[in-house]
Coordinates of C-alpha atoms in Angstrom, one line a residue:
X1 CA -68.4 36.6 -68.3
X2 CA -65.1 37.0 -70.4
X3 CA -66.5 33.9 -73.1
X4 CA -69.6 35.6 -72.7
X5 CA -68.5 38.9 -74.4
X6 CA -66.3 37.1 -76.8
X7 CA -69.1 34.8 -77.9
X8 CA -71.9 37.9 -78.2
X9 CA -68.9 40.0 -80.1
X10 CA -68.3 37.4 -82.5
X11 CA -72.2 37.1 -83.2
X12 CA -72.5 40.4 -83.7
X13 CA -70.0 40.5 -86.1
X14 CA -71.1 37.3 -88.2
X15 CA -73.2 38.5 -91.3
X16 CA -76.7 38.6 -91.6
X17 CA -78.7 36.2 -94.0
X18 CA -80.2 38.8 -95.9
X19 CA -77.0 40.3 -96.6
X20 CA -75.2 37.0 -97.9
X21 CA -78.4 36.3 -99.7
X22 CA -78.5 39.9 -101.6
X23 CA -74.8 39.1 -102.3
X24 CA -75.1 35.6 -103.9
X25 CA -78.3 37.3 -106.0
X26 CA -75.9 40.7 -107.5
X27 CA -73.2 37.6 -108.7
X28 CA -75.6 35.1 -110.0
X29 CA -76.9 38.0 -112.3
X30 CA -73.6 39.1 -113.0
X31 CA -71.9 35.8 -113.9
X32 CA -75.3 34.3 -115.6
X33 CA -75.1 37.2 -117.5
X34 CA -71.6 37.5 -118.8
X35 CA -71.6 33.7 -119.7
X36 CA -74.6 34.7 -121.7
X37 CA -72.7 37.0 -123.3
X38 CA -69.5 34.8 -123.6
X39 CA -71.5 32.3 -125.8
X40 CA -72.6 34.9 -127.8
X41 CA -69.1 36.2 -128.9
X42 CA -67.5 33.2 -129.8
X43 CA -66.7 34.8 -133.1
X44 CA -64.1 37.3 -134.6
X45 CA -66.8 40.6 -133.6
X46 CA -63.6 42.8 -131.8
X47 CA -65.8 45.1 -130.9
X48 CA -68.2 43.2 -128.8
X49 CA -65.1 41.0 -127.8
X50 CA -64.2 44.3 -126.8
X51 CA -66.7 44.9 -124.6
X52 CA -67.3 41.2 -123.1
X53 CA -63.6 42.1 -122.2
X54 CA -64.4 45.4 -120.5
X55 CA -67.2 44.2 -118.6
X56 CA -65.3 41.1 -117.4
X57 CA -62.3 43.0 -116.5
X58 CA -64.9 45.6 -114.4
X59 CA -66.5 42.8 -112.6
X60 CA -62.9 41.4 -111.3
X61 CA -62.2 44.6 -110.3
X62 CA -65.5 45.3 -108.5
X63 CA -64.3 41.9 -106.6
X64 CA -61.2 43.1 -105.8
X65 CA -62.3 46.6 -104.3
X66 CA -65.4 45.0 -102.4
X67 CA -63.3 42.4 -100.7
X68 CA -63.3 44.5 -97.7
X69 CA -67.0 45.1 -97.3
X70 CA -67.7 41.7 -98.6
X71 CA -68.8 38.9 -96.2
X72 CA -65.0 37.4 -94.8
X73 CA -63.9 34.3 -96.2
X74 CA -61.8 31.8 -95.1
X75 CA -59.9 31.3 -98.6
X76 CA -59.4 35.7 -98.5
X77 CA -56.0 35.2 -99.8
X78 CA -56.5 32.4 -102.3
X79 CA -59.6 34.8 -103.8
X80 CA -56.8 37.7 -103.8
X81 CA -54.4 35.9 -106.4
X82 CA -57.3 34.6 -108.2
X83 CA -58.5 38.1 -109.1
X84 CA -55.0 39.2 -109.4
X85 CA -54.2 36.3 -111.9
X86 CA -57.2 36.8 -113.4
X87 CA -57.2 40.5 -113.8
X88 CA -53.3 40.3 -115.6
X89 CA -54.9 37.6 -117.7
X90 CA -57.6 39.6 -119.0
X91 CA -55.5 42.2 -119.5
X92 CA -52.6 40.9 -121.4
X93 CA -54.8 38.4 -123.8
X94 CA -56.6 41.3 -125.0
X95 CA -53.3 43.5 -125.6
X96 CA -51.2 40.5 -127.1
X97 CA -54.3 39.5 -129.0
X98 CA -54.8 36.3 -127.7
X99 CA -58.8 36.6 -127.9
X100 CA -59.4 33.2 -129.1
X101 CA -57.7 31.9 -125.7
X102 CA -58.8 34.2 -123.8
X103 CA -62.4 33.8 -124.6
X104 CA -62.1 30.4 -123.6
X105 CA -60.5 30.7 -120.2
X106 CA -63.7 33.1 -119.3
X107 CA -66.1 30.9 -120.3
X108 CA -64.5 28.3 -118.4
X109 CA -64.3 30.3 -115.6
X110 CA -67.7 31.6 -115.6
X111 CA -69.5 28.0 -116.3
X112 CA -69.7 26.9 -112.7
X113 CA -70.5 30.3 -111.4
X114 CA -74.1 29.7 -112.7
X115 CA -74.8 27.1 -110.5
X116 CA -72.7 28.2 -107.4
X117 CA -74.7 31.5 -106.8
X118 CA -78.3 29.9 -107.2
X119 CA -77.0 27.3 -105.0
X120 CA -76.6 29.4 -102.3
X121 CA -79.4 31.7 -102.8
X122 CA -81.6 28.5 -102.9
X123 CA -79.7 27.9 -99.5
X124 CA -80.6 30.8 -97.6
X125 CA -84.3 30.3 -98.8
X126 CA -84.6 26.9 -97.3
X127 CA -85.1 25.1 -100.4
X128 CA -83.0 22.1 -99.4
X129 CA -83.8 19.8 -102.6
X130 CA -83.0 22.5 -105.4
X131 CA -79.9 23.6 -102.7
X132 CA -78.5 19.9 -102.7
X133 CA -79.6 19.3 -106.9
X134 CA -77.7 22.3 -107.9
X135 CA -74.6 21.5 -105.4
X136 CA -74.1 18.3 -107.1
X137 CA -74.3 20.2 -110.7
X138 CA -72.1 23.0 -109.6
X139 CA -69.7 19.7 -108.4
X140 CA -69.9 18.4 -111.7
X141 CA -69.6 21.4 -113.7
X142 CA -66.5 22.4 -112.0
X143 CA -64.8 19.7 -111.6
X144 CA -64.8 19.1 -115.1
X145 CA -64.3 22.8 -116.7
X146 CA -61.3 23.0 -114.2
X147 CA -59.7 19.8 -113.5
X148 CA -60.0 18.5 -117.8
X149 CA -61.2 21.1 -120.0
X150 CA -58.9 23.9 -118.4
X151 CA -56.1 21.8 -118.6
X152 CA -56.3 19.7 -121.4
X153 CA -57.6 22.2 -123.9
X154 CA -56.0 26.1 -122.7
X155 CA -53.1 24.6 -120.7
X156 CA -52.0 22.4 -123.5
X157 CA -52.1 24.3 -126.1
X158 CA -50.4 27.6 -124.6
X159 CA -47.5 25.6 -123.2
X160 CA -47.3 22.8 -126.0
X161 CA -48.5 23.4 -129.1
X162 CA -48.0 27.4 -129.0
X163 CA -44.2 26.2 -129.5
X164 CA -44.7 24.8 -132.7
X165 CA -45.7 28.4 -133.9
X166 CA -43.0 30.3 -131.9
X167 CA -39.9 30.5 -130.0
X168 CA -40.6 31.3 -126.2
X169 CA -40.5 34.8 -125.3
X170 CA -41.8 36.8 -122.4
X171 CA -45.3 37.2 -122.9
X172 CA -44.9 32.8 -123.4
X173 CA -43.8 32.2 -119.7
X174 CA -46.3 35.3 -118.4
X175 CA -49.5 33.4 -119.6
X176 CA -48.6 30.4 -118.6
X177 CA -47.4 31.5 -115.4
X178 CA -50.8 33.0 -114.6
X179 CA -52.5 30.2 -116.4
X180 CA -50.7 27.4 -113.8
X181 CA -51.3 29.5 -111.1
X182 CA -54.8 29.3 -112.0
X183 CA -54.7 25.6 -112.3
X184 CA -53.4 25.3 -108.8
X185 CA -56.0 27.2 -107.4
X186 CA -58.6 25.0 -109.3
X187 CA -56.6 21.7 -107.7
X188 CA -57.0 23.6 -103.7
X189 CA -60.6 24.5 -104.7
X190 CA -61.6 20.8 -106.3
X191 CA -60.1 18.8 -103.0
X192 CA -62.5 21.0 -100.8
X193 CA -65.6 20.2 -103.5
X194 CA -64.4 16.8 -103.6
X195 CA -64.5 16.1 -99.5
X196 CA -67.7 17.8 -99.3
X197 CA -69.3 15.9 -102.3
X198 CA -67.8 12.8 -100.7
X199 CA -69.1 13.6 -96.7
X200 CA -72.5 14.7 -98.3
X201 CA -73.3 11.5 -100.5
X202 CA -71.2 8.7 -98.2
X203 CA -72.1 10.4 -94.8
X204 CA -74.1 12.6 -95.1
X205 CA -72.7 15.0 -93.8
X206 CA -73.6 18.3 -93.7
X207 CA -71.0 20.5 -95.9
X208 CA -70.7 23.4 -94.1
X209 CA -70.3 22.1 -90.9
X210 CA -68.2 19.9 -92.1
X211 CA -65.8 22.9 -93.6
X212 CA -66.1 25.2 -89.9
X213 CA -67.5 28.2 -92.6
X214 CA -68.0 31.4 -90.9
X215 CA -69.9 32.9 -93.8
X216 CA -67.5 33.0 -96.6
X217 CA -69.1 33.6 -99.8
X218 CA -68.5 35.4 -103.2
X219 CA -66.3 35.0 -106.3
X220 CA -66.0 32.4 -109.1
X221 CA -64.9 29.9 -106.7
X222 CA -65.9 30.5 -102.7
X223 CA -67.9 27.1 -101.8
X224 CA -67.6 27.0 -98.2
X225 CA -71.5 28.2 -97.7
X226 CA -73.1 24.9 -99.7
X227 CA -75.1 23.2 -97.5
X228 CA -76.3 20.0 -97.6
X229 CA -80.2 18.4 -96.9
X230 CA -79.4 17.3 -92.7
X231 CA -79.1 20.7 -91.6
X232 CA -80.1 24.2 -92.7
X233 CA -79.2 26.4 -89.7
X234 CA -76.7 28.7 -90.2
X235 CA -73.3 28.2 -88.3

């Protein structure tokens, strides 16, 4: 009787699909939207720079203050720096002036977000070809706009080349302090896509299954709801 009302309690408290399916639609329109935007202000227009900076700052902090109402996540405190990293980012590029870098770290950032959200939205609706064609893209995306672009065109050039222009100072180690911790969030977050991409295509293995989710979703880079084509019933 005792596993019983554990196992009913623990049901009860696991999230509804409906709810996790409104979610994944209010961040797909939010992160489709400000990469629309991103492309659109890759050019020295401060004002709208402004604003793609307001908005993007507003939406980390919506993250940040829904956490607790959100549905839980297994990667809660890895999500917690990454808004926190990102939040001081935002922040400090914009009052140092470093736009032009900036700009580029969002639009990094938000590049795989267009395919995460739809994945799982296509997920919940049972559309296991689109879910799986999409999971591979988001793969793809991300592991290249984190694991080479990020690093190879931001990281270099804040903590290489930005010393040919200047002598370190304090705003010099803050970025790039924030911008590594980034990166080492990207590295935890690309092993996970990696073992999935590699248990879906070799095995065939079902992702979240294979990952023991318990509904976490959310964020620029939650991927433990992906599911693959075997099985569509939610854990």
């Amino acid at each position: 009787k005792v596993e019983r009302w554990f196992r009913r309690r623990r049901n009860t408290d696991r999230p509804s699909l409906s709810k996790k399916f409104c979610e994944a639609c209010h961040l797909f329109t939010l992160s489709d939207g400000y990469t629309t935007v991103s492309f659109l202000l890759l050019q020295p227009l401060l004002p709208s720079l402004f604003w793609y900076y307001m908005l993007e700052l507003s939406f980390y902090w919506s993250l940040v203050f829904t956490l607790p109402c959100d549905v839980k996540r297994k990667d809660f405190k890895e999500q917690i720096v990454h808004h926190a990293a990102t939040i001081f980012l935002i922040s400090f590029s914009y009052c140092a002036n470093y736009i032009r870098i900036g700009t580029l770290v969002l639009v990094i950032h938000d590049a795989s977000d267009c395919f995460l959200e739809p994945t799982k939205i296509f997920n919940y609706m049972k559309w296991k070809k689109t879910c799986d064609s999409l999971f591979m893209i988001f793969a793809a995306v991300f592991l290249i706009s984190r694991l080479i672009i990020f690093p190879y065109t931001v990281l270099y050039n804040t903590y290489y080349y930005s010393m040919e222009i200047f002598q370190p100072f304090f705003g010099y180690y803050f970025v790039n302090a924030l911008l590594i911790t980034l990166q080492l969030l990207h590295i935890f977050w690309s092993c996970l896509i990696i073992h999935m991409v590699y248990k879906f295509i070799l095995q065939g293995t079902d992702p979240l299954r294979l990952l023991g989710s318990t509904g976490n979703t959310s964020g620029m880079d939650s991927f433990f709801e992906v599911k693959g084509s075997l099985n569509t019933s939610e854990s």
